[in-house]
Amino acid sequence: MREPEWLTSLNDEQKKAVIHEKEPLLILAGAGSGKTRVVTTRIAYLVEKLGFSPWSILAVTFTNKAAAEMRERVESLVPGAEGAMIRTFHSFGAWLLRRNGAPLGLKSSFTIYDDDDTLGLLKTLFEDLPRNELRLIAKNISRAKDECLSPDDDLGHISADLDFPRYYKEYEERLRSIGNADFGDLIYLSRLLLAENPEIRGRLQQRFRVILVDEYQDSNRAQFQLLQQLVSPGTWLCVVGDDDQSIYRFRGAEVENILGFQDQFPGTKVIKLEENYRSTGHILAVASHVVAHNEGRLGKNLWTRQEEGLKPCLAYLDNQNEEAEFCARQLADGNWSNSAILYRTNAQSRVFEQILRKYNINYRLVGTLSFYSREEVKDSLAYLSFLSNPADEVAFRRIINKPSRGIGAVSLRKILKGEGDFLLSQNLEEALKESVGKVKGKAGKGVASLIDLLDKMKELMPLQENLGQFLKELIHESGLLDHYKQQDKVENTQRVKNLEELVTAATDYPSNSEGLAEFLELIELDQASLEEEETDTNRVTLITMHNTKGLEFDRVFISGLEEGLFPRGAEYDDEQEIEEERRLFYVSITRARKELFLTSCRRRMLYGRTEQASPSRFLNELPDEHVDIQGAAPSLSAGHGNLGFESEYPPGTRIYHEDYGTGEVIRNVQNGGHLVIQVAFETGHSMTFLPEFSGYQLEKLGS
């Protein structure tokens, strides 16, 4: 009988993966190797050729978009296969708990709490705790559930707060008494349900004779344990993933799940999909050569039948402005929609936005707002706007209670308006001062603190070297810095990096009223220009490396390839973090179809200060024969590296770090030409730093 076209069109390894039968199967699918095609074709093959009922097939993935695409493809291959259950992990958990949750006290109509609901419930339990602290508790509860840990387990690595187990326990007790579940429960409780109820577990195992898991490298501990409960000796289990693309450790993903799959499921057959259908030969050679430096991987080597193509270009540039100019020159051909500029942190987008607008190159930001539209940036600019124009009511309303000063709507009305609906004063700073005595209690203290801040800033402005230094002081004195540091800690964001980049942007302007007005005017013009370009579809994509997963472009620029930025400096001594950063580099490289540009700067301005930079260690791992180099790499002997650092931070040096407090240097080593110091802090934390990149955060204390 003639094979269907959807089977004959596969390459040899793809076909082996599709027709494999009972034993556990691990498909190692390299970037661009047709992974989704193999998964969907395998489902079609099981139904059409082996006679499996679609009802007996469960396929899980990580996003609703991926699940919808998989369903659509399966149905187009075999119309009778639409009965297969294809869901996200969490959607499957919700389905399971609504039908079987009674032993856990869940009704089929239970409500799923989102992050705001969780925060609201915590607030009712712990009214005296500030909102930021409640956010951190909520985050840690979610992390504990991702690791299948109950309030009675050892939670020391989740939170150093000795009260955290109590918070977690009281939250769980209240949530269970209400009869609802939060997002983490959809996996956590599903695993618990099956572990404690053999009858339900047996029924599920009997129904789902085939289980497929896509993007397995992104699974966490709870998802792995749920999978264990679903699998029986008779299950046809298949997982698909790429250990080299595991880049979500910060979200709880465990690369060990895929690395240890053969140990957890004996008799596993491993099939490697190494033929790439996306990129040219030189690009694939670079990607494979770099990621081969990781020890924690199962190993594969991408190849292609396509031509070798253009060699990737590595450009050494003087600073981030030259970096953006370099990218703009390559984009002069107008082929913008097929081009992407990648960076490690969102803060790096500012210079690219500025330079691309200068050359009238349209762009779109993926996964974030335009730099000057971000909340933390708008908050800082509101302070500057109000200092420039005390009649700016929009700016005034934004700053008056940001961060919180206890000034509510009633107090704000007393400050702004009289008995009618008119402003008491066009000068809102005067109105603020006139309200002293009228506004009482906590709000009154808040008004006084804001008045003091504004007076202090006006005195400070002419004393600063430039507007960036003034803005740095304003962000610190206003409380915005501490406010967003806490948010970064809770939400795993990089808002402080954006504040630092805003300081850098302001550094070119004098610290006076004229410089302030010029800076604010430039931003307004930039924003107006951006709004005009919104309708153009031919735009360069600006995107973080993490957000590129699953995307591809003809031309890719990977920027900021410097130590301390990529890989990031805080994780310098953690080999697991370095391996994840290297995997992120691999993912970024394999987004490129035809052209790849890598950029590294000799100097980079951070928080208003120009710092010497060293090339990323990953650049030393590039294969020379597959890369063209423009410019000269900075010489370590010509300004940084081994010069004089050893004596600056000897063991025993007392230092202060704004994030970690007071500490003492306990170790000094040279690594790859860089000084690395290890600091033990009084809080109990031990951290590693590169002084040449993070020295501006380290303040030496007297002995």
XYZ file of C-alpha atoms in Angstrom:
703
model
C 0.000 0.000 0.000
C 1.402 3.374 -1.009
C 2.602 5.623 1.830
C 0.924 9.032 2.214
C 2.858 12.098 1.048
C 3.147 13.394 4.600
C 5.246 10.342 5.432
C 7.345 10.025 2.277
C 8.377 13.709 2.458
C 10.257 13.173 5.738
C 14.017 12.706 5.925
C 15.353 9.412 7.304
C 15.683 10.487 10.948
C 12.335 12.256 10.954
C 10.683 9.131 9.587
C 12.372 6.923 12.214
C 10.945 9.194 14.914
C 7.451 9.090 13.406
C 7.179 5.288 13.003
C 8.934 4.347 16.290
C 6.666 2.166 18.397
C 6.419 1.197 22.053
C 9.707 1.975 23.839
C 10.151 5.452 25.379
C 11.382 7.850 22.708
C 13.518 10.965 23.138
C 13.636 13.105 20.001
C 16.530 15.558 20.198
C 15.373 18.158 17.706
C 17.969 20.741 16.742
C 16.994 24.290 15.819
C 15.203 24.448 12.462
C 15.041 20.654 12.095
C 11.268 20.323 11.574
C 10.296 19.394 15.131
C 6.615 20.386 14.938
C 6.244 18.524 11.660
C 7.571 15.338 13.275
C 5.286 15.588 16.326
C 2.132 16.175 14.282
C 3.046 13.522 11.704
C 3.648 11.013 14.508
C 0.121 11.599 15.833
C -1.275 11.183 12.315
C 0.723 7.977 11.825
C -0.470 6.476 15.125
C -4.107 7.103 14.169
C -4.001 6.379 10.429
C -1.495 3.526 10.255
C -1.429 1.898 13.703
C -5.118 2.276 14.514
C -4.866 4.200 17.789
C -8.037 5.956 18.841
C -7.475 9.745 18.884
C -9.213 9.672 22.275
C -6.243 7.688 23.660
C -3.612 10.246 22.613
C -2.437 13.111 24.844
C -0.019 15.746 23.526
C 1.119 18.602 25.774
C 3.139 21.704 24.988
C 3.806 25.066 26.643
C 1.821 27.759 24.848
C -1.738 28.028 23.597
C -0.398 29.154 20.226
C 1.749 26.018 19.869
C -1.152 23.773 20.928
C -3.515 25.420 18.413
C -0.959 25.078 15.615
C -0.416 21.419 16.471
C -4.175 20.685 16.438
C -4.599 22.418 13.095
C -1.718 20.493 11.498
C -2.881 17.112 12.821
C -6.421 17.656 11.539
C -5.114 18.680 8.117
C -3.096 15.450 7.870
C -5.737 13.042 9.161
C -9.255 14.472 9.577
C -10.195 11.621 11.897
C -7.470 12.604 14.385
C -9.204 15.699 15.741
C -10.224 13.790 18.874
C -6.625 13.698 20.154
C -6.199 15.802 23.300
C -3.658 18.523 22.471
C -3.281 21.044 25.280
C -0.815 23.087 27.295
C 0.373 21.539 30.551
C -1.779 23.937 32.584
C -4.838 23.471 30.392
C -4.522 19.713 30.875
C -4.214 20.212 34.636
C -7.389 22.302 34.709
C -9.223 19.659 32.643
C -8.071 16.914 35.013
C -8.939 18.753 38.240
C -12.401 19.853 37.077
C -13.344 16.208 36.447
C -11.501 14.514 39.296
C -10.757 17.161 41.942
C -13.314 16.071 44.559
C -10.746 14.157 46.711
C -8.867 17.474 47.058
C -11.992 19.448 47.912
C -12.313 21.013 44.473
C -15.662 21.390 42.746
C -15.827 21.310 38.966
C -16.695 25.020 39.007
C -13.583 26.137 40.921
C -12.045 29.481 39.944
C -8.426 29.719 38.809
C -6.663 32.609 40.563
C -4.315 34.746 38.493
C -1.439 36.778 39.965
C -3.695 39.661 41.035
C -6.144 37.282 42.731
C -3.277 35.618 44.612
C -2.005 39.007 45.730
C -5.474 40.010 46.863
C -5.870 36.856 48.943
C -2.475 37.375 50.572
C -3.470 40.957 51.390
C -6.543 39.756 53.285
C -4.336 37.398 55.293
C -1.405 39.715 55.994
C -2.818 43.241 55.983
C 0.241 44.835 57.582
C 2.713 43.645 54.961
C 3.578 46.070 52.123
C 2.451 45.183 48.616
C 5.977 44.567 47.315
C 6.623 42.071 50.111
C 3.343 40.324 49.301
C 4.406 40.115 45.636
C 7.633 38.403 46.679
C 5.700 35.935 48.854
C 3.375 35.183 45.913
C 6.351 34.619 43.613
C 7.997 32.268 46.115
C 4.763 30.294 46.626
C 4.562 29.824 42.850
C 8.190 28.710 42.745
C 7.598 26.229 45.579
C 4.662 24.704 43.687
C 6.772 24.455 40.527
C 9.142 22.312 42.590
C 6.280 20.292 44.142
C 7.088 21.568 47.626
C 4.430 21.914 50.334
C 4.556 24.373 53.273
C 5.909 21.524 55.422
C 8.897 20.830 53.158
C 12.315 22.456 53.431
C 11.856 25.835 51.732
C 15.178 27.412 52.693
C 16.411 27.615 49.100
C 13.134 29.251 48.037
C 13.220 32.036 50.622
C 15.576 32.978 53.461
C 12.618 34.560 55.288
C 11.928 32.360 58.313
C 8.257 33.386 58.178
C 7.782 32.216 54.598
C 6.601 28.655 55.475
C 3.938 30.205 57.726
C 2.807 32.607 55.003
C 2.647 29.745 52.501
C 0.725 27.492 54.900
C -1.869 30.126 55.818
C -2.341 31.013 52.150
C -2.847 27.353 51.217
C -5.309 26.777 54.043
C -7.388 29.788 53.011
C -7.267 28.882 49.313
C -8.357 25.299 50.055
C -11.171 26.499 52.355
C -12.460 28.766 49.569
C -12.313 25.835 47.153
C -10.321 27.572 44.422
C -6.896 26.995 42.861
C -4.112 29.261 41.679
C -2.164 28.853 38.448
C 0.606 26.810 40.087
C -1.988 24.417 41.521
C -2.983 23.249 38.055
C 0.201 21.144 37.929
C 0.979 20.867 41.655
C -2.485 19.553 42.626
C -2.798 17.380 39.510
C 0.391 15.589 40.479
C -0.820 15.278 44.090
C -4.222 13.975 42.977
C -2.731 11.161 40.901
C -0.088 10.287 43.503
C -2.678 9.902 46.277
C -5.512 8.297 44.280
C -4.474 5.053 42.531
C -7.940 4.539 41.051
C -7.929 7.910 39.259
C -4.312 7.408 38.218
C -5.102 3.981 36.786
C -8.076 5.330 34.865
C -5.958 8.074 33.274
C -3.155 5.646 32.443
C -5.654 3.296 30.834
C -7.152 6.088 28.733
C -3.957 7.771 27.519
C -2.005 4.988 25.847
C 0.095 7.540 23.949
C 1.691 10.617 25.553
C 3.770 13.168 23.660
C 5.487 16.172 25.281
C 6.759 19.014 23.125
C 9.491 21.501 24.185
C 10.486 19.087 26.935
C 13.629 21.070 27.734
C 11.352 23.776 29.198
C 9.582 21.485 31.693
C 9.924 22.091 35.439
C 10.036 19.628 38.306
C 6.264 19.599 38.902
C 5.554 18.920 35.221
C 8.075 16.086 35.211
C 6.485 14.508 38.289
C 3.024 14.836 36.756
C 4.322 13.041 33.667
C 5.663 10.247 35.874
C 2.197 9.742 37.347
C 0.568 9.565 33.921
C 2.975 7.007 32.469
C 2.528 3.263 33.006
C 4.625 0.367 31.634
C 2.243 0.155 28.661
C 2.377 3.841 27.735
C 3.891 4.860 24.426
C 5.854 7.864 25.688
C 7.607 10.343 23.415
C 9.244 13.626 24.434
C 10.625 16.161 21.980
C 13.082 18.893 22.810
C 16.516 20.400 22.467
C 18.799 20.475 25.483
C 20.818 23.169 23.686
C 17.759 25.469 23.683
C 16.951 25.264 27.399
C 17.043 28.982 28.294
C 14.292 29.427 30.897
C 15.980 28.383 34.120
C 14.861 31.679 35.682
C 11.243 30.507 35.161
C 11.902 27.155 36.817
C 12.777 25.077 33.732
C 15.030 22.109 34.565
C 17.397 21.119 31.762
C 18.116 18.001 33.873
C 14.680 16.678 32.902
C 15.823 16.128 29.317
C 19.432 15.275 30.190
C 18.285 12.542 32.610
C 15.330 11.234 30.582
C 17.101 7.987 29.632
C 17.820 7.270 33.305
C 14.241 7.976 34.378
C 12.743 5.865 31.583
C 15.000 2.835 30.918
C 15.097 1.448 27.407
C 14.696 4.882 25.842
C 15.443 5.199 22.147
C 17.198 8.487 21.231
C 16.742 9.926 17.736
C 18.594 13.107 16.785
C 17.167 15.514 14.225
C 20.312 17.294 13.056
C 19.444 18.352 9.499
C 18.612 22.053 9.592
C 16.223 23.585 7.044
C 16.674 27.204 8.142
C 20.269 28.439 8.122
C 23.276 28.385 5.814
C 26.360 26.261 6.466
C 28.642 28.908 8.011
C 25.947 30.005 10.481
C 25.291 26.423 11.587
C 29.016 25.752 11.978
C 29.327 28.739 14.319
C 26.287 27.663 16.355
C 27.459 24.056 16.735
C 31.026 25.056 17.571
C 29.936 27.441 20.337
C 27.423 25.196 22.079
C 29.856 22.256 22.002
C 31.725 24.024 24.833
C 28.876 23.125 27.205
C 29.398 19.996 29.283
C 25.734 19.582 30.266
C 24.385 18.402 26.915
C 23.573 15.171 25.109
C 25.391 16.237 21.939
C 24.385 16.732 18.313
C 25.773 18.572 15.317
C 23.567 20.626 13.007
C 24.135 20.410 9.251
C 22.346 21.515 6.110
C 22.066 20.687 2.424
C 21.999 24.434 1.713
C 24.999 26.400 0.497
C 27.690 27.666 2.885
C 26.461 31.220 2.383
C 28.063 34.377 3.765
C 30.378 34.038 6.732
C 29.057 35.605 9.942
C 30.702 38.982 10.610
C 32.190 39.814 14.022
C 32.620 43.587 14.401
C 34.648 45.180 17.197
C 33.400 48.737 17.737
C 34.314 51.590 20.045
C 31.017 52.151 21.897
C 27.274 51.522 21.800
C 26.625 54.474 19.474
C 29.074 53.063 16.920
C 27.430 49.668 17.415
C 24.016 51.077 16.502
C 25.519 53.045 13.577
C 27.143 49.842 12.295
C 23.791 48.044 12.320
C 22.104 51.002 10.606
C 24.674 50.890 7.780
C 23.905 47.228 7.098
C 20.194 48.097 7.022
C 20.645 50.751 4.334
C 19.364 48.263 1.722
C 15.821 48.745 3.060
C 15.227 45.031 3.781
C 13.970 45.719 7.277
C 11.103 43.271 7.806
C 13.516 40.328 7.463
C 16.061 41.792 9.896
C 16.303 41.651 13.692
C 18.585 43.258 16.272
C 18.985 41.104 19.387
C 20.217 42.208 22.817
C 20.499 40.697 26.296
C 18.545 43.354 28.211
C 15.696 45.657 27.181
C 17.683 48.691 28.324
C 19.985 48.234 25.320
C 17.146 49.099 22.948
C 17.351 52.851 23.668
C 20.450 53.575 21.569
C 19.173 51.422 18.699
C 15.831 53.249 18.787
C 17.625 56.598 18.715
C 20.009 55.769 15.846
C 17.407 53.990 13.714
C 15.121 57.014 13.972
C 18.070 59.231 12.988
C 18.365 57.306 9.697
C 14.588 56.983 9.211
C 14.774 53.208 9.601
C 11.431 51.955 10.900
C 11.415 49.362 13.665
C 9.127 47.443 15.968
C 9.803 46.439 19.558
C 8.810 42.889 20.486
C 7.896 41.906 24.029
C 8.204 45.384 25.512
C 7.227 49.020 25.146
C 9.284 51.684 23.443
C 12.052 52.728 25.837
C 10.505 56.061 26.784
C 7.066 54.459 27.235
C 8.160 52.112 30.031
C 6.616 52.793 33.436
C 9.858 53.353 35.318
C 11.177 55.659 32.581
C 7.924 57.661 32.464
C 8.010 58.018 36.269
C 11.521 59.465 36.159
C 10.666 61.763 33.259
C 7.580 62.997 35.151
C 9.850 64.276 37.939
C 12.022 66.036 35.362
C 8.959 67.467 33.589
C 7.550 68.859 36.827
C 10.877 70.432 37.779
C 10.952 72.013 34.321
C 7.323 73.172 34.463
C 5.529 73.324 37.868
C 2.206 73.832 36.016
C 2.395 70.343 34.444
C -0.602 68.682 36.095
C -0.106 65.345 34.286
C 3.450 65.048 35.614
C 2.324 66.216 39.064
C -0.375 63.563 39.293
C 2.176 60.917 38.304
C 4.841 61.853 40.863
C 2.803 62.837 43.871
C 2.307 59.295 45.111
C 5.046 57.434 43.216
C 6.537 55.805 45.163
C 3.684 55.693 47.676
C 3.566 58.619 50.116
C 0.095 57.910 51.479
C -1.475 60.723 49.426
C -4.842 59.413 48.270
C -7.514 60.836 45.959
C -9.176 62.942 48.698
C -5.876 64.523 49.735
C -4.921 65.143 46.106
C -8.175 67.032 45.525
C -7.465 69.212 48.572
C -4.053 70.025 47.126
C -5.249 70.743 43.600
C -8.726 72.215 43.871
C -10.990 74.369 45.983
C -14.721 74.079 46.498
C -15.407 74.366 42.766
C -13.786 72.459 39.971
C -10.885 74.836 39.391
C -7.182 74.718 40.155
C -6.159 76.631 43.277
C -2.943 77.632 41.526
C -1.381 77.285 38.102
C 1.895 76.643 39.939
C 1.258 73.225 41.446
C 4.408 73.379 43.568
C 2.911 76.446 45.258
C -0.396 74.607 45.655
C 1.511 71.768 47.275
C 3.120 74.135 49.782
C -0.198 75.901 50.443
C -1.761 72.547 51.352
C 0.574 72.069 54.345
C -1.688 72.017 57.391
C -4.796 71.255 55.333
C -3.726 67.716 54.552
C -3.326 65.691 57.740
C -1.828 62.407 58.944
C 0.209 60.178 56.664
C -0.757 62.227 53.618
C 0.511 65.376 55.335
C 3.874 63.750 55.963
C 3.929 62.652 52.323
C 3.298 66.215 51.150
C 6.133 67.490 53.352
C 8.546 64.843 52.017
C 7.719 65.735 48.393
C 8.243 69.450 49.067
C 11.618 68.696 50.657
C 12.603 66.532 47.684
C 11.698 69.210 45.110
C 13.560 71.922 47.036
C 16.612 69.720 47.408
C 16.650 68.808 43.705
C 16.428 72.450 42.593
C 19.446 73.271 44.741
C 21.324 70.206 43.495
C 20.809 70.651 39.737
C 23.407 73.405 39.058
C 25.988 71.572 41.165
C 26.051 68.431 39.007
C 28.493 67.688 36.208
C 25.721 66.841 33.723
C 22.002 66.094 33.603
C 22.677 62.351 33.879
C 24.395 62.754 37.244
C 21.512 64.932 38.427
C 18.949 62.376 37.271
C 20.882 59.617 39.050
C 20.549 61.562 42.328
C 16.869 62.302 41.647
C 16.051 58.633 41.024
C 17.801 57.688 44.264
C 16.412 60.498 46.465
C 12.840 60.129 45.173
C 12.724 56.454 46.178
C 12.157 55.275 42.602
C 15.411 53.294 42.650
C 14.474 51.278 45.747
C 10.899 50.882 44.483
C 11.985 49.336 41.184
C 14.780 47.294 42.733
C 12.094 45.565 44.762
C 9.940 45.059 41.664
C 12.903 43.531 39.807
C 13.434 41.143 42.706
C 9.788 40.093 42.775
C 9.020 39.990 39.055
C 12.439 39.045 37.642
C 12.405 42.216 35.526
C 15.180 44.657 34.657
C 13.561 47.987 35.409
C 16.628 49.295 37.236
C 18.656 48.641 34.071
C 16.224 50.896 32.220
C 16.678 53.622 34.850
C 20.441 53.307 34.434
C 20.079 53.612 30.661
C 17.915 56.726 31.079
C 20.707 58.265 33.166
C 23.110 57.427 30.330
C 20.798 59.110 27.806
C 20.728 62.309 29.907
C 24.504 62.462 30.333
C 25.013 64.415 27.089
C 23.028 67.398 28.423
C 24.092 70.133 30.866
C 22.569 70.074 34.333
C 20.566 73.279 34.069
C 17.106 74.389 32.971
C 18.167 74.719 29.326
C 19.680 71.228 29.235
C 16.606 69.791 30.929
C 14.245 71.434 28.438
C 16.340 70.220 25.484
C 16.387 66.645 26.806
C 12.611 66.554 27.351
C 11.985 68.083 23.925
C 14.083 65.418 22.193
C 12.093 62.674 23.905
C 8.771 64.223 22.868
C 9.920 64.490 19.244
C 11.138 60.883 19.297
C 7.786 59.670 20.608
C 5.864 61.641 17.970
C 8.088 60.178 15.258
C 7.498 56.668 16.604
C 3.701 57.072 16.515
C 3.850 58.168 12.860
C 5.727 54.983 11.922
C 3.311 52.547 13.573
C 1.446 51.705 10.340
C 4.543 50.717 8.305
C 4.946 46.940 8.005
C 8.547 47.078 6.701
C 10.237 47.421 10.089
C 13.363 46.072 11.760
C 12.603 43.882 14.780
C 14.223 44.930 18.085
C 14.009 42.043 20.527
C 15.697 40.429 23.509
C 17.511 37.151 22.978
C 14.995 35.279 25.154
C 12.040 36.523 23.106
C 13.468 35.223 19.818
C 12.728 31.589 20.675
C 10.741 30.118 17.784
C 11.401 33.063 15.435
C 13.665 33.326 12.387
C 14.960 36.136 10.169
C 17.079 36.441 7.027
C 19.471 38.814 8.819
C 20.274 38.850 12.537
C 22.441 41.206 14.605
C 23.531 39.939 18.041
C 24.729 42.969 20.012
C 26.500 43.643 23.299
C 28.872 40.663 23.247
C 30.918 41.809 26.242
C 31.777 40.301 29.608
C 29.401 41.496 32.292
C 26.645 42.102 29.751
C 26.612 38.788 27.889
C 27.321 36.641 29.756
C 26.130 38.703 32.688
C 28.687 39.447 35.392
C 26.657 38.474 38.456
C 26.758 34.812 37.416
C 30.459 34.817 36.478
C 31.410 32.030 38.882
C 28.314 29.856 38.361
C 29.043 27.334 35.612
C 25.371 26.361 35.280
C 24.469 29.990 34.587
C 27.311 30.323 32.085
C 26.115 27.211 30.253
C 22.598 28.632 30.094
C 23.953 31.920 28.724
C 25.885 29.930 26.104
C 22.672 28.112 25.157
C 21.045 31.531 24.801
C 23.851 32.528 22.410
C 23.209 29.322 20.429
C 19.476 30.087 20.225
C 20.262 33.628 19.042
C 22.679 32.450 16.339
C 20.214 29.888 14.984
C 17.548 32.559 14.417
C 19.529 33.689 11.334
C 18.753 32.218 7.922
C 21.279 33.993 5.653
C 23.257 36.727 7.419
C 24.641 36.990 10.936
C 26.408 39.973 12.518
C 28.002 39.902 15.990
C 29.005 43.150 17.713
C 31.254 43.868 20.700
C 32.195 47.284 22.107
C 35.479 48.393 23.665
C 33.647 50.833 25.925
C 30.064 51.049 27.088
C 28.353 53.781 29.060
C 26.577 52.397 32.127
C 24.626 54.580 34.563
C 26.239 57.689 33.121
C 29.817 56.381 33.335
C 31.926 55.074 30.475
C 33.370 51.680 31.406
C 36.056 49.713 29.606
C 34.665 46.450 28.251
C 36.212 43.095 27.440
C 34.939 40.867 24.624
C 32.561 38.117 25.679
C 34.301 34.834 26.388
C 31.941 33.280 23.840
C 33.802 35.112 21.069
C 36.895 33.053 21.856
C 34.801 29.965 21.060
C 33.978 30.988 17.486
C 35.586 28.879 14.723
C 38.024 31.190 12.886
C 37.449 29.593 9.495
C 33.720 30.400 9.588
C 33.875 34.047 10.738
C 34.988 37.336 9.149
C 36.328 39.925 11.607
C 36.046 43.711 11.295
C 38.091 45.921 13.600
C 40.566 44.848 16.257
C 39.719 43.215 19.544
C 40.727 45.377 22.531
C 44.081 44.454 24.037
C 43.924 43.479 27.692
C 47.297 45.122 28.252
C 46.085 48.420 26.837
C 43.945 49.789 29.583
C 42.278 47.096 31.677
C 42.474 43.436 32.594
C 45.573 42.828 34.718
C 46.632 46.406 35.406
C 46.536 47.338 39.070
C 43.348 45.555 40.127
C 45.076 42.969 42.325
C 46.090 45.599 44.842
C 42.746 47.430 44.776
C 40.636 44.631 46.279
C 42.935 42.373 48.347
C 41.315 39.832 50.704
C 40.073 41.589 53.804
C 38.957 44.744 51.942
C 35.704 46.023 53.445
C 33.167 47.177 50.860
C 29.574 48.325 50.567
C 27.253 47.248 47.744
C 23.925 49.029 47.255
C 22.054 45.740 46.772
C 23.753 43.497 49.342
C 25.039 45.836 52.051
C 28.393 45.569 53.829
C 30.813 42.759 53.089
C 34.432 41.661 52.958
C 36.568 40.400 50.072
C 37.493 36.774 50.805
C 39.034 35.709 47.485
C 40.933 37.286 44.609
C 41.552 35.366 41.364
C 42.477 36.038 37.760
C 40.170 34.362 35.237
C 40.668 34.824 31.509
C 42.602 38.042 32.060
C 39.987 39.534 34.402
C 40.150 40.151 38.125
C 37.382 38.279 39.943
C 36.619 38.939 43.603
C 34.388 36.960 45.948
C 32.669 38.926 48.698
C 31.052 37.556 51.857
C 28.246 39.888 52.998
C 26.957 40.321 56.531
C 23.552 39.098 55.330
C 25.098 35.663 54.700
C 25.184 36.027 50.911
C 28.405 35.310 49.048
C 28.661 37.017 45.648
C 31.226 37.201 42.850
C 32.079 40.410 40.935
C 34.304 41.692 38.152
C 35.469 45.094 39.463
C 36.217 46.373 35.955
C 32.494 46.084 35.136
C 30.727 46.384 38.490
C 33.218 48.575 40.370
C 30.790 51.512 40.233
C 28.495 49.469 42.515
C 31.269 48.710 45.027
C 32.244 51.329 47.602
C 35.368 50.701 49.680
C 34.992 51.228 53.408
C 37.646 52.185 55.902
C 39.183 49.387 57.955
